[in-house]
PDB file of C-alpha atoms in Angstrom:
ATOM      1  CA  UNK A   1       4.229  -3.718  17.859  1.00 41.00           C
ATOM      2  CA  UNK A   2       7.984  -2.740  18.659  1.00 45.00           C
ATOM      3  CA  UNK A   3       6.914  -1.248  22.013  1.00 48.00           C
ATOM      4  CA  UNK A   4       4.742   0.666  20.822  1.00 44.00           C
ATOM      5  CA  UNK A   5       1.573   1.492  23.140  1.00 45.00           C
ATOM      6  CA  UNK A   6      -1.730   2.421  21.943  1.00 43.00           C
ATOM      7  CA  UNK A   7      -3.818   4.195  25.063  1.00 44.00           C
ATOM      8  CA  UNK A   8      -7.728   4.504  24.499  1.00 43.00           C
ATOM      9  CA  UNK A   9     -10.063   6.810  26.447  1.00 43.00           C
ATOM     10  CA  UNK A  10     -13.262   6.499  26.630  1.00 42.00           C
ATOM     11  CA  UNK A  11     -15.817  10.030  26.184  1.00 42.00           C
ATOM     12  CA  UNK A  12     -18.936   8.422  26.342  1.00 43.00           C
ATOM     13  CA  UNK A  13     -20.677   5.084  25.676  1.00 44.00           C
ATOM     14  CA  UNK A  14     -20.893   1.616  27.034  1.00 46.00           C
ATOM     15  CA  UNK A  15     -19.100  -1.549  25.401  1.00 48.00           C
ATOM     16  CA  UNK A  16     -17.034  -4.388  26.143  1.00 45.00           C
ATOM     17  CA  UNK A  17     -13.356  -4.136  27.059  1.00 48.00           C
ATOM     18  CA  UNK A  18     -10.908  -5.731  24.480  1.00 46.00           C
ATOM     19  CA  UNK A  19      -7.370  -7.133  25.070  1.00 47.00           C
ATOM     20  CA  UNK A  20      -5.099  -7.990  22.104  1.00 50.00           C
ATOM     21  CA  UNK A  21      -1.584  -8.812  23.392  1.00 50.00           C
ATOM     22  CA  UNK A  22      -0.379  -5.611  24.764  1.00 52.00           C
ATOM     23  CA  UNK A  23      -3.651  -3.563  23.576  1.00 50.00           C
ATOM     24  CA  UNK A  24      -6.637  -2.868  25.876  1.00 51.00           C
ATOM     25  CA  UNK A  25      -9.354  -1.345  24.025  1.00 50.00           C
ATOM     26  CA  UNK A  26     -13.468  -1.220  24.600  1.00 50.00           C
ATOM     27  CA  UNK A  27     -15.583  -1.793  21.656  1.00 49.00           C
ATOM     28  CA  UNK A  28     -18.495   0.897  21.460  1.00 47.00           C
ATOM     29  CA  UNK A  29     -21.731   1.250  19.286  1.00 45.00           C
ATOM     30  CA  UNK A  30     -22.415   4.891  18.093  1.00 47.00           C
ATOM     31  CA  UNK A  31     -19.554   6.397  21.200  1.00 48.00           C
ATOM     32  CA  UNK A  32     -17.097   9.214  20.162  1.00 49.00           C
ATOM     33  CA  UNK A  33     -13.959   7.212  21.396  1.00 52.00           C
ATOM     34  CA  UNK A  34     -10.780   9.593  21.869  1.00 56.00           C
ATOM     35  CA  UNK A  35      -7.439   7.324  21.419  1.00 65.00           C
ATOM     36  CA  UNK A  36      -4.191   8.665  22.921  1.00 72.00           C
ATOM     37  CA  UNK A  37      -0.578   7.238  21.015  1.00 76.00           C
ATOM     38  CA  UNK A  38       2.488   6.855  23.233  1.00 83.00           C
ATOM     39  CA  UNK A  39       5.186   6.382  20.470  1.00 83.00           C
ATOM     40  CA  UNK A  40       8.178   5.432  22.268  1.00 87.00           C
ATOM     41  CA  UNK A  41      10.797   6.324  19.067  1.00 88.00           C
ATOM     42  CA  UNK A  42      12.758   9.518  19.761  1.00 90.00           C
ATOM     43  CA  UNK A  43      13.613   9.695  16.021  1.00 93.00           C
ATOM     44  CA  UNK A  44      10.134   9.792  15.412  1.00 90.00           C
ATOM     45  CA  UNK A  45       8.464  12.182  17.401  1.00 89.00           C
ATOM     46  CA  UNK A  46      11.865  14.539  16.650  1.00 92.00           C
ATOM     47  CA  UNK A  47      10.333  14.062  13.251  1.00 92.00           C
ATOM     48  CA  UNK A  48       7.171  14.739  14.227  1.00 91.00           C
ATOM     49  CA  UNK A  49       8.642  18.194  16.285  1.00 92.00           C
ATOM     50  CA  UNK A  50      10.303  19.286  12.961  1.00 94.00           C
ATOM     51  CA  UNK A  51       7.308  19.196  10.074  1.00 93.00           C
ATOM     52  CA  UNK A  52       5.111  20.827  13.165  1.00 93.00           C
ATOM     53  CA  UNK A  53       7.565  23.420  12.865  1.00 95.00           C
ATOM     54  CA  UNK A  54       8.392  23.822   9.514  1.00 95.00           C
ATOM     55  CA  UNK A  55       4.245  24.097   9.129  1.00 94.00           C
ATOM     56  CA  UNK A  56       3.850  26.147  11.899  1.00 95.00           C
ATOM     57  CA  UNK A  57       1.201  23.321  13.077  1.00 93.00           C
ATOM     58  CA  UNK A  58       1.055  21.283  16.051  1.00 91.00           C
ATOM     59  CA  UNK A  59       2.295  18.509  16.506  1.00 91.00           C
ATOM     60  CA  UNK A  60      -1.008  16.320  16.016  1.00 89.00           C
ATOM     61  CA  UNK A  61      -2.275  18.524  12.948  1.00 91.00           C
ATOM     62  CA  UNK A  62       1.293  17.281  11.240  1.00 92.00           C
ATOM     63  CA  UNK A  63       1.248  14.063  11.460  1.00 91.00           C
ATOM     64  CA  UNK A  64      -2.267  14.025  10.870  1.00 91.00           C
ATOM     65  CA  UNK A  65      -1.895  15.919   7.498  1.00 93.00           C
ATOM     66  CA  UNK A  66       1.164  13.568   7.104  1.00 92.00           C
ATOM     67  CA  UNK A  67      -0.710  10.438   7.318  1.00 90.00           C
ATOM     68  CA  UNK A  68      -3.836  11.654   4.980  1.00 91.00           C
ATOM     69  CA  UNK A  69      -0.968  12.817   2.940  1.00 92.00           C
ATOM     70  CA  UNK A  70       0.609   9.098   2.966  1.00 90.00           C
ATOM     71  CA  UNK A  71      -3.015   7.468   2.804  1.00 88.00           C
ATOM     72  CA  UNK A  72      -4.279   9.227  -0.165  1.00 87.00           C
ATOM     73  CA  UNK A  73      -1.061   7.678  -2.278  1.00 87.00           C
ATOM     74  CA  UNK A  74      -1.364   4.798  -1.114  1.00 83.00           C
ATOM     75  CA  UNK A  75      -4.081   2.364  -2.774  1.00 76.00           C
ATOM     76  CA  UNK A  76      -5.915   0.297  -1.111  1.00 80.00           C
ATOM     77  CA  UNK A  77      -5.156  -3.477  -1.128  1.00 80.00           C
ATOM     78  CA  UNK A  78      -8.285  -4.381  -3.582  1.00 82.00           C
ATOM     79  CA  UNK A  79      -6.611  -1.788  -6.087  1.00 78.00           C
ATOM     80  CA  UNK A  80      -3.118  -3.692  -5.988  1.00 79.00           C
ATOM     81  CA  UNK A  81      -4.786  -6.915  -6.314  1.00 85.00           C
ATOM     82  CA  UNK A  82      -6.806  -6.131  -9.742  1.00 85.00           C
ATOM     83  CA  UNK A  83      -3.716  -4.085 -10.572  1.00 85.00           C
ATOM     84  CA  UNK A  84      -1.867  -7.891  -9.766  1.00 86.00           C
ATOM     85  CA  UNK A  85      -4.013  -9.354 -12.261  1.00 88.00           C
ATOM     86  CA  UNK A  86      -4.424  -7.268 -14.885  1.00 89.00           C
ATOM     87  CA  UNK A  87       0.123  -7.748 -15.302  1.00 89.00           C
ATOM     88  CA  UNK A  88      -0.784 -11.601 -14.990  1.00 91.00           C
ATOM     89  CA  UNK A  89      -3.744 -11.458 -17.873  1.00 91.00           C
ATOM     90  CA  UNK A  90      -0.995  -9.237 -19.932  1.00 90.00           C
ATOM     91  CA  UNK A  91       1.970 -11.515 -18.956  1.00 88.00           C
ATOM     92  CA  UNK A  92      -0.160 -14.341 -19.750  1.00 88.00           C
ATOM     93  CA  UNK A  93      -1.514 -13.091 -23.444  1.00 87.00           C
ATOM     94  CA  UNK A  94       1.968 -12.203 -24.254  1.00 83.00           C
ATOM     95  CA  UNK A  95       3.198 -15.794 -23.852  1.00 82.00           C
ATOM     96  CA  UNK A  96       0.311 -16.441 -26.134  1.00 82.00           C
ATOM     97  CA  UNK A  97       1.400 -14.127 -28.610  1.00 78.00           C
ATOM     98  CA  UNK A  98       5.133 -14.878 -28.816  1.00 73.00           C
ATOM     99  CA  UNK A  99       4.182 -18.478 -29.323  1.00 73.00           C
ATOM    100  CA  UNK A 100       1.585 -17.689 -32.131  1.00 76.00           C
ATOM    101  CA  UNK A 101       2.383 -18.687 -35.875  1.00 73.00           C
ATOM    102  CA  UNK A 102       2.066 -16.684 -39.152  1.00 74.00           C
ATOM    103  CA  UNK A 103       0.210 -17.768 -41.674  1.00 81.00           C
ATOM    104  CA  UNK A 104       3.392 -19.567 -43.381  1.00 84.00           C
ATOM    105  CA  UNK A 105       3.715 -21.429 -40.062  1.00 83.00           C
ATOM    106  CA  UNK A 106       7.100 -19.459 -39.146  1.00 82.00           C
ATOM    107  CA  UNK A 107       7.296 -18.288 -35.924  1.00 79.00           C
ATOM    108  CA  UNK A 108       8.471 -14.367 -35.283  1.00 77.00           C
ATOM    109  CA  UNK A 109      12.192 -15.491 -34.624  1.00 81.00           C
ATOM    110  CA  UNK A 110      11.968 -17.294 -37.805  1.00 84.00           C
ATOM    111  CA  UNK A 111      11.312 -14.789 -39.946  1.00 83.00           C
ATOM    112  CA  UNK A 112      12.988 -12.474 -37.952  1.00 85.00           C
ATOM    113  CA  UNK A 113      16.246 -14.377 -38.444  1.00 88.00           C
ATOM    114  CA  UNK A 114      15.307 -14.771 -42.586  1.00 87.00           C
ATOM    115  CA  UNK A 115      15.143 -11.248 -42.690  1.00 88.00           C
ATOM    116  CA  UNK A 116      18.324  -9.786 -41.620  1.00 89.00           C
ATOM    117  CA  UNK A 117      20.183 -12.965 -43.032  1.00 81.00           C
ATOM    118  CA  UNK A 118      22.523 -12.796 -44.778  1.00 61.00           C
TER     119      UNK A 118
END
């Protein structure tokens, strides 16, 4: 996670306490859970500083805009995998096609090559 440090708090609720690697979290059914980030990147949270101020935001309403921003252009994995295999089925009928005959039994490069002989 690059040092990164992800700090949960709980409002309200019961649950069971969660560690993965250097995460601690509780699991709650229907709590409001309020989670804390401790980004430990200067570059980032000077770029973080700067769109706050160029919006005249704070500094959680930026990147929060930021990341719906990022989220809404981004499409979700099922989208790039149909989008994956829709190329492959077009990749894979224009193999078909390139190998295809006319009617004389020529193939395209054939006749391509008979027309602008000379």
């Amino acid at each position: 996670m690059n040092g990164d440090k992800v700090v949960v708090s709980i409002l309200a609720g019961t649950g069971v306490w969660v560690k993965l690697g250097l995460i601690s979290t509780r699991l709650l059914v229907g709590a409001l859970v309020a989670m804390g980030m401790n980004i430990k990147d200067p570059q980032v949270h000077a770029m973080a500083r700067e769109l706050a101020a160029r919006r005249g935001t704070t500094v959680t309403d930026a990147v929060r805009r930021a990341l719906a921003a990022e989220l809404e252009r981004s499409p979700e994995p099922s989208a790039l995998k149909l989008q994956d295999a829709k190329l492959q089925q077009l990749l894979d009928l224009l193999g078909r096609f390139s190998n295809l005959r006319w009617p004389d039994q020529r193939t395209s490069k054939e006749l391509q090559d008979a027309l602008y002989a000379r």
